Amino acid sequence: MNIGVFVCHCGSNIAGNVDTEAVAKAALGFPEVVFATDTMYACSEPGQAGIIEAVEKYNLDGVVVASCTPRMHEATFRRTLERAGLNKYMFEMANIREHVSWIGKDMEANTNKAVDLVHIAVEKLRRDESLVAGEFEINKRVMVIGGGVAGIQAALDCADGGLEVILVEREPSIGGKMSKLDKTFPTVDCSSCILGPRMVDIAQHPNITLYTLSEIESVEGFVGNFNVTVRRKAAYVDWDACTGCGECTTKCPSKKTPDRFNEFIGKTTAINIPFPQAIPKKASINASACIKLTKGKCGACETICPTGAIRFDQQDELITEPVGAIIAATGYDLFDFTKYGEYGGGRYPDVITSMQYERLLSASGPTEGHIKRPSDGAEPKDIVFIQCVGSRDKSIGRPYCSGFCCMYTAKQTILTKDHMPDSQSYVFYMDIRAPGKNYDEFTRRAMEEYGARYIRGRVSAIQPKNGRYLVKGADTLMGDQVEIEADLIVLAVGAEASKGAAELAEKLRISYDPYGFFMEGHPKLKPVETNTAGIYLAGSCQGPKDIPSSVAQGDAAAAKVLALFSKDKLASDPQVSAVKLMRCIGCGKCESVCPFGAIEMIEFRGMPKASVIETVCQGCGVCTAACPQGAVQLRHFTDNQILAEVNALCL
Amino acid sequence: MSPCYAYYPGCSGLGTSLEYDTSTRAMCERLGIELVEIPDWNCCGSTPAHAVDHLLSASLVGRNLAIADNMAEERELAGIITPCPSCLKNLKTTQHRLSNPEFRSEVERVVGRTVRADLPIKSVLQVVVEDMGMDVLANLASAPLKGLRVVPYYGCIMVRPPQIMQFDDPDNPMALDNLLTALGAEVLPFALKTDCCGASLATTRQDVVTRLSGRILDAAAAAGADAVVAACPMCQMNLDMRQAQINRANHSSHNIPVFYYSQLAGLAAGQGEVSTMMDKLCVSPRALLASLAARAGEGA
Ligand SMILES: Cc1cc2nc3c(=O)[nH]c(=O)nc-3n(C[C@H](O)[C@H](O)[C@H](O)COP(=O)(O)OP(=O)(O)OC[C@H]3O[C@@H](n4cnc5c(N)ncnc54)[C@H](O)[C@@H]3O)c2cc1C
Ligand code: SF4
Ligand code: SF4
């Protein structure tokens, strides 16, 4: 075998404290190395040309590049090899940047370690084999999980692109948080006027199947060939028959059911349609509030329903959908405001959340758009807004900025003034973070045109006082304490990962951060991909985002799916496990340890044997470690190759 | 077997708040909590010491802790308790600081011996509420405080800082509320439960104390309370002894008795005004207690 070694300077990134020339020289001493050189930027156009030239000139069979991490450029160099006419698996990479030059300053020690890493790579390459990828068919249907604005956007894009789309939403209606908003910053246009038509498009699009009141039960398979099982929860109403006339809701005697859509301000009936623009506009019964389902009496809705749609005996239903790609768009949840005892949330009726305030502002809300205090229904005059409730606070485990609270608070002060011209808004803030287009201008308008008084500081306590509230806080610009008497206090609650996000991530086999937000494939270069092929992210499930960013990400995720589906077949990764049937004793250990279910037991000449389902295998290698016989080997990472690497270092 | 605690009365317990100390001892006896006073204890330095020198403060406390260590060798102790939140805060802060080995050796050098400081440290209130429970308290109340409308006032350090005190909710504590309810009183919601009364600033900045304590009295009156119930000698003194001073400064005319919770426990247990030392209060509760007796009589 003829091996060539290329030691990259990476500018001063590596050459700054590794003697790359010396590394190349040492490499020439390793077996089968016929050519070695150092090079300024191996990944650049001239760098790659140099590799191709050397392959031809020295008749190379394999190449080692000592440079950065394989995560960055393994694919780049493999393509270079292909262009040079070699099999792309006859390539090894030694990471002498992240593993050497970035972590130590001692030139001599660094150079020695770099030489060792190159030695390891050479010994492995000597045992590499040419591998050939197979091909497999893909199912060009896509599932979108979560019907907020991001999921809606992604679903419509995919459907318009000709794909069959299944949209799964766990609430009775799609729309997410945006459907609860009154107006949206920075344009102050009506939220449901923008979103409403998009929701109708979802309902009417011939390519979209909508499952609401549904959750993901399990996910199997791999890119191009997933099988997703969806649990459609019982609505206790036959939605094929229900026309959404609403007759049932007028007769339901259980009128004190907590109203989820209105953020628990106000009550609703046990059978209800969440809001007038709901998609689908179907009634469903809240089982824990329904008198019939809890006590066996009533049944008023059944009597009145003109289409006979009520089904008290309805059960959950499981449906399995084959799809080729999945977009997760499960959004965020609001911070539990009762965690700050000093604000008295939960104790004082007029301390409410920003989302509750949106419902008070909304014409379709529980007060028909009149701002009324929950305690006595009076119109408030002095309103205190407190920002960063559950954001940027390490002590409660929420060190991150939720991103949109500064903006929606400004919006709410503007709307407040519009609703009640003689009201006064006060905003306690830490910093104003308004980096979007027209955003800073917007917060300034709140202060300058609408007279919201911004106070930089935290609130230490809220206390009831003569039917109002005393808000005590600090003004850190004045260096003084302030006290404001208010009629209503609105807490700008931050965002946290959607309930059950971590469990869903486990099912999808994607990573999530310590807070439960889903992790993108690369923070800069793969913002909507995940580390699992075929699964994409859109909107706030990846981290708090406002509507413009959520929508943009929905578009991007859809574009990725359309690009994926632009091919009819996908290449499979040949770096998967293979079973040597003669060695296999059929013990089944590999089958039980495989986290992906990629090994099945078969019968071969009357004996049980393991067999790898190549399209499912992720190449993790757990089976090879478990096999007592060494019968399962991971291609490109065989026992012999790993031992050769160890020997290179130790012998 | 009844639990036995090393008892630290604190300096005010033997002086300005004699009624707190006396009624606390009586209450504990009733509840079967055995108190053994730490022999030859010294002042913990109260507020001033830690304000000037942490080592001084910790050494003052350290000596007391060391004596308690000796006691623990003699017999089994459930911990160290004190009625005074300020002493409690010094005890607990010192215990916390001693977890730093360097600081510990400094303190041990000053004290002249090793200080284990591993006994649990609690306020009497915490022990009564958490270990005895509400049923026991309700049983104790042979003459429940029917008709007495009170606001519970914890002061700012009984439950704070939460990391050190590890007792109740730092923003909305309920221990006193629950205790007084168990004794039969009507406990009114009181938002200023943990607001500062001005504490020892009374000697240097009287205006601060009249303002802060005044606010507490105003809120108590606005809530419709017959009395304030305190758990801290300093708070009690500011609200009670300085009430006339506060009234003068604020042009108010409060006349609200300020009890220690232990006094009310004694009253509910039928100990009478004399043994609960009601005469030690500056704002006389006589009229209130008399009307209470009348009210109870009506009910009967
Ligand atoms: C008070 C307030 C005011 C705001 N005002 C504005 C504004 O004026 N302008 C602006 O740009 N932004 C505003 N925002 C931010 C805005 O709400 C978000 O940008 C937007 O809702 C994000 O959309 P999304 O689709 O990513 O998430 P979401 O709206 O949270 O939608 C996620 C959807 O997924 C569903 N879901 C979750 N988990 C699952 C699951 N496991 N299975 C199935 N379905 C699931 C949810 O039920 C929900 O329908 C505001 C936010 C708040 C709190
Ligand atoms: S369940 Fe019947 S009554 Fe209720 S909305 Fe549907 S069709 Fe109308
Ligand atoms: S059966 Fe249930 S949902 Fe129907 S009217 Fe009665 S309480 Fe309402």
Coordinates of N, CA, C and O and ligand atoms in Angstrom, one line a residue, chain A residues 237 242-248 273 283 305-307 309-310, ligand 2:
Chain A
V237 N -66.4 12.7 20.9 CA -67.3 13.3 19.8 C -66.8 12.7 18.5 O -65.6 12.6 18.3
C242 N -69.5 15.6 13.6 CA -69.6 16.9 14.3 C -69.5 18.0 13.2 O -68.5 18.0 12.4
T243 N -70.4 19.0 13.2 CA -70.3 20.1 12.2 C -69.8 21.4 12.9 O -69.7 22.4 12.2
G244 N -69.5 21.3 14.2 CA -69.0 22.5 14.8 C -70.1 23.6 15.1 O -69.8 24.7 15.3
C245 N -71.4 23.1 15.1 CA -72.5 24.1 15.3 C -72.5 24.7 16.6 O -73.0 25.8 16.8
G246 N -72.0 24.0 17.6 CA -71.9 24.6 19.0 C -73.1 24.4 19.8 O -73.1 24.9 21.0
E247 N -74.1 23.8 19.3 CA -75.4 23.6 20.1 C -75.1 22.9 21.5 O -75.6 23.4 22.5
C248 N -74.2 21.9 21.4 CA -73.9 21.2 22.7 C -73.4 22.1 23.8 O -73.7 21.9 24.9
I273 N -65.7 24.0 22.1 CA -64.9 24.3 20.9 C -63.9 25.3 21.4 O -64.4 26.4 21.8
A283 N -66.1 20.0 18.4 CA -66.3 19.9 19.8 C -65.5 18.8 20.4 O -65.4 17.7 19.7
C305 N -77.4 17.3 20.4 CA -76.6 17.4 19.1 C -77.4 16.9 17.9 O -77.9 15.8 17.9
P306 N -77.5 17.8 16.9 CA -78.4 17.5 15.8 C -77.8 16.4 14.9 O -78.6 15.8 14.1
T307 N -76.5 16.2 15.0 CA -76.0 15.1 14.1 C -75.7 13.8 14.9 O -75.1 12.9 14.3
A309 N -73.5 13.3 17.2 CA -72.0 13.0 17.2 C -71.4 12.6 18.5 O -70.3 12.2 18.5
I310 N -72.1 12.7 19.6 CA -71.5 12.5 20.9 C -71.3 11.0 21.1 O -72.1 10.1 20.8
Ligands
SF4_2 S1 -70.9 17.8 18.8 FE1 -72.9 18.1 17.8 S2 -73.7 19.8 18.8 FE2 -71.6 19.8 19.3 S3 -70.7 21.1 17.8 FE3 -70.5 19.0 17.0 S4 -72.4 18.8 15.7 FE4 -72.7 20.6 17.0

